[in-house]
Amino acid sequence: MKTFEELQNIWDQQTESNTQPTASEIIKKAEAHTKKIKRSHFWTRIILSLTSLILITYYIWAGAYRHTQFSFGLCIMIAMLLIRAALESISVKKLQDLKTDVNLIEYSKLAHEFYKWRKKIHYILTPVIYMTYIVGFTLLLPVFENNFSRGFYLYILSSGYIFLLIFGLFMVRIIQKEIKLLNFLKNIT
């Protein structure tokens, strides 16, 4: 019986922990999550813009406008990157409208709207853009096959699709992280 009494004594000595966060703690956490999301938008826009610039430069340098199929494929790829960059710019504007200095009900409404917007981007528009980008890349392949050696063409073919697969998996992971952050912002109330 001594063991039970010791356990009871330890149990009785426990202090009640206050697990309810204060409003200021919630606001600080929301601001930290918002900062992470802003940083993510910034780097996404930089990467998309830089990739677009590289493809446009290649388009001009390679004289892609002389080959209809190549030009069409490259234009599709460039357009998809620019559309995605534009969506990120719109998201930045919507995120700036998400102010933490408003009342909780208003903040919750704004966070919910932003959450729905980002879910549309991640679950509808991004897959469509990504698949269209892959179609654009696929349209380049016959031109590559005709203009490059067999070995280099196979390298482009395999490395291109492997990169697109790995990038797609990486993108899914990033989207999952952002959705977790957005869930926190949405569920603050």
Short mmCIF file of C-alpha atoms in Angstrom, two decimals:
data_model
loop_
_atom_site.label_atom_id
_atom_site.label_comp_id
_atom_site.label_asym_id
_atom_site.label_seq_id
_atom_site.Cartn_x
_atom_site.Cartn_y
_atom_site.Cartn_z
CA MET A 1 0.00 0.00 0.00
CA LYS A 2 2.92 2.29 0.47
CA THR A 3 3.39 2.49 -3.35
CA PHE A 4 -0.19 3.65 -3.83
CA GLU A 5 0.22 6.31 -1.15
CA GLU A 6 3.44 7.53 -2.80
CA LEU A 7 1.69 7.76 -6.16
CA GLN A 8 -1.23 9.58 -4.57
CA ASN A 9 1.18 11.98 -2.88
CA ILE A 10 2.98 12.70 -6.17
CA TRP A 11 -0.36 13.17 -7.91
CA ASP A 12 -1.55 15.60 -5.23
CA GLN A 13 1.67 17.63 -5.47
CA GLN A 14 1.18 18.34 -9.17
CA THR A 15 0.26 21.89 -9.93
CA GLU A 16 -2.46 22.62 -12.38
CA SER A 17 -0.93 23.89 -15.56
CA ASN A 18 -2.55 26.69 -17.39
CA THR A 19 -2.74 25.38 -20.95
CA GLN A 20 -4.83 28.23 -22.28
CA PRO A 21 -2.61 30.61 -24.23
CA THR A 22 -3.10 34.31 -23.72
CA ALA A 23 -4.36 36.56 -26.50
CA SER A 24 -0.95 38.17 -26.90
CA GLU A 25 0.67 34.73 -27.28
CA ILE A 26 -1.85 33.82 -29.98
CA ILE A 27 -1.23 37.11 -31.78
CA LYS A 28 2.55 36.62 -31.63
CA LYS A 29 2.20 33.10 -32.99
CA ALA A 30 -0.12 34.30 -35.77
CA GLU A 31 2.34 37.03 -36.70
CA ALA A 32 5.20 34.49 -36.76
CA HIS A 33 3.19 32.18 -39.02
CA THR A 34 2.23 35.09 -41.25
CA LYS A 35 5.90 36.07 -41.53
CA LYS A 36 6.78 32.50 -42.61
CA ILE A 37 4.05 32.58 -45.25
CA LYS A 38 5.25 35.98 -46.52
CA ARG A 39 8.81 34.67 -46.78
CA SER A 40 7.54 31.64 -48.68
CA HIS A 41 5.63 33.87 -51.13
CA PHE A 42 8.70 36.04 -51.62
CA TRP A 43 11.00 33.13 -52.49
CA THR A 44 8.37 31.50 -54.69
CA ARG A 45 8.01 34.69 -56.71
CA ILE A 46 11.80 35.06 -56.99
CA ILE A 47 12.25 31.47 -58.19
CA LEU A 48 9.35 31.66 -60.66
CA SER A 49 10.48 35.02 -62.03
CA LEU A 50 14.09 33.89 -62.39
CA THR A 51 13.04 30.69 -64.15
CA SER A 52 10.77 32.69 -66.46
CA LEU A 53 13.62 35.07 -67.25
CA ILE A 54 15.93 32.15 -68.05
CA LEU A 55 13.34 30.57 -70.36
CA ILE A 56 12.65 33.89 -72.12
CA THR A 57 16.38 34.43 -72.59
CA TYR A 58 16.71 30.89 -73.96
CA TYR A 59 13.73 31.51 -76.25
CA ILE A 60 15.45 34.53 -77.76
CA TRP A 61 18.97 33.03 -77.79
CA ALA A 62 17.93 29.71 -79.37
CA GLY A 63 15.71 31.41 -81.92
CA ALA A 64 12.79 29.32 -80.76
CA TYR A 65 10.42 31.47 -82.79
CA ARG A 66 11.73 29.66 -85.90
CA HIS A 67 10.32 26.30 -84.74
CA THR A 68 6.57 26.40 -84.25
CA GLN A 69 6.28 23.37 -81.96
CA PHE A 70 9.32 24.36 -79.91
CA SER A 71 8.09 27.94 -79.67
CA PHE A 72 4.63 26.78 -78.60
CA GLY A 73 6.01 24.45 -75.93
CA LEU A 74 8.40 27.05 -74.54
CA CYS A 75 5.67 29.72 -74.55
CA ILE A 76 3.40 27.37 -72.59
CA MET A 77 6.14 26.83 -70.01
CA ILE A 78 6.85 30.57 -69.71
CA ALA A 79 3.14 31.44 -69.51
CA MET A 80 2.56 28.90 -66.73
CA LEU A 81 5.45 30.30 -64.69
CA LEU A 82 4.22 33.86 -65.17
CA ILE A 83 0.65 32.91 -64.22
CA ARG A 84 1.91 31.19 -61.07
CA ALA A 85 4.05 34.24 -60.22
CA ALA A 86 0.98 36.46 -60.71
CA LEU A 87 -1.04 34.23 -58.36
CA GLU A 88 1.70 34.58 -55.75
CA SER A 89 1.60 38.38 -56.16
CA ILE A 90 -2.15 38.36 -55.62
CA SER A 91 -1.60 36.18 -52.54
CA VAL A 92 0.91 38.67 -51.17
CA LYS A 93 -1.69 41.42 -51.52
CA LYS A 94 -4.35 39.28 -49.82
CA LEU A 95 -1.92 38.40 -47.03
CA GLN A 96 -1.16 42.09 -46.47
CA ASP A 97 -4.89 42.63 -45.99
CA LEU A 98 -4.77 40.05 -43.19
CA LYS A 99 -4.14 42.46 -40.31
CA THR A 100 -3.60 41.24 -36.77
CA ASP A 101 -4.59 44.56 -35.24
CA VAL A 102 -8.31 44.12 -35.98
CA ASN A 103 -10.82 42.44 -33.67
CA LEU A 104 -10.77 38.65 -33.49
CA ILE A 105 -13.97 38.14 -35.46
CA GLU A 106 -12.75 40.32 -38.34
CA TYR A 107 -9.33 38.64 -38.29
CA SER A 108 -10.96 35.22 -38.34
CA LYS A 109 -13.07 36.22 -41.35
CA LEU A 110 -10.03 37.55 -43.23
CA ALA A 111 -7.95 34.49 -42.34
CA HIS A 112 -10.70 32.18 -43.53
CA GLU A 113 -10.95 34.02 -46.87
CA PHE A 114 -7.18 33.88 -47.33
CA TYR A 115 -7.21 30.17 -46.42
CA LYS A 116 -9.88 29.43 -49.05
CA TRP A 117 -7.90 31.41 -51.66
CA ARG A 118 -4.68 29.51 -50.96
CA LYS A 119 -6.49 26.16 -51.01
CA LYS A 120 -7.84 27.00 -54.49
CA ILE A 121 -4.33 27.85 -55.62
CA HIS A 122 -2.75 24.75 -54.10
CA TYR A 123 -5.40 22.15 -54.88
CA ILE A 124 -6.84 23.39 -58.19
CA LEU A 125 -4.66 25.91 -59.98
CA THR A 126 -1.19 24.59 -59.10
CA PRO A 127 -1.86 21.04 -60.39
CA VAL A 128 -3.36 22.45 -63.61
CA ILE A 129 -0.42 24.81 -64.07
CA TYR A 130 2.10 22.07 -63.28
CA MET A 131 0.53 19.58 -65.70
CA THR A 132 0.33 22.25 -68.42
CA TYR A 133 4.00 23.05 -67.79
CA ILE A 134 4.82 19.35 -68.29
CA VAL A 135 2.86 19.41 -71.56
CA GLY A 136 4.96 22.39 -72.66
CA PHE A 137 8.16 20.49 -71.81
CA THR A 138 6.89 17.44 -73.69
CA LEU A 139 6.29 19.58 -76.78
CA LEU A 140 9.99 20.53 -76.74
CA LEU A 141 11.18 16.94 -76.88
CA PRO A 142 10.69 16.22 -80.61
CA VAL A 143 12.72 19.33 -81.47
CA PHE A 144 15.44 18.25 -79.02
CA GLU A 145 15.43 14.78 -80.56
CA ASN A 146 15.93 16.20 -84.06
CA ASN A 147 18.64 18.71 -83.10
CA PHE A 148 20.75 16.92 -80.47
CA SER A 149 22.66 13.68 -80.39
CA ARG A 150 20.83 10.57 -79.19
CA GLY A 151 22.76 10.53 -75.90
CA PHE A 152 22.13 14.19 -75.10
CA TYR A 153 18.47 13.81 -76.03
CA LEU A 154 18.11 10.84 -73.66
CA TYR A 155 19.85 12.89 -70.96
CA ILE A 156 17.40 15.77 -71.45
CA LEU A 157 14.47 13.37 -71.52
CA SER A 158 15.38 11.45 -68.38
CA SER A 159 16.75 14.35 -66.34
CA GLY A 160 13.81 16.56 -67.31
CA TYR A 161 11.14 14.14 -66.17
CA ILE A 162 13.12 13.08 -63.09
CA PHE A 163 13.50 16.76 -62.14
CA LEU A 164 9.79 17.38 -62.71
CA LEU A 165 8.91 14.38 -60.53
CA ILE A 166 11.26 15.39 -57.70
CA PHE A 167 10.15 19.01 -57.94
CA GLY A 168 6.51 17.90 -57.84
CA LEU A 169 7.14 15.91 -54.65
CA PHE A 170 9.04 18.86 -53.15
CA MET A 171 6.15 21.15 -54.07
CA VAL A 172 3.64 18.83 -52.38
CA ARG A 173 5.72 18.96 -49.18
CA ILE A 174 5.88 22.76 -49.26
CA ILE A 175 2.13 22.97 -49.87
CA GLN A 176 1.47 20.69 -46.89
CA LYS A 177 3.59 22.93 -44.65
CA GLU A 178 1.79 26.05 -45.81
CA ILE A 179 -1.62 24.45 -45.31
CA LYS A 180 -0.62 23.64 -41.70
CA LEU A 181 0.33 27.28 -41.13
CA LEU A 182 -2.88 28.45 -42.77
CA ASN A 183 -4.92 26.04 -40.65
CA PHE A 184 -3.43 27.62 -37.55
CA LEU A 185 -4.31 31.12 -38.78
CA LYS A 186 -7.82 30.03 -39.74
CA ASN A 187 -8.51 28.24 -36.47
CA ILE A 188 -7.35 30.95 -34.11
CA THR A 189 -10.86 31.66 -32.90
#
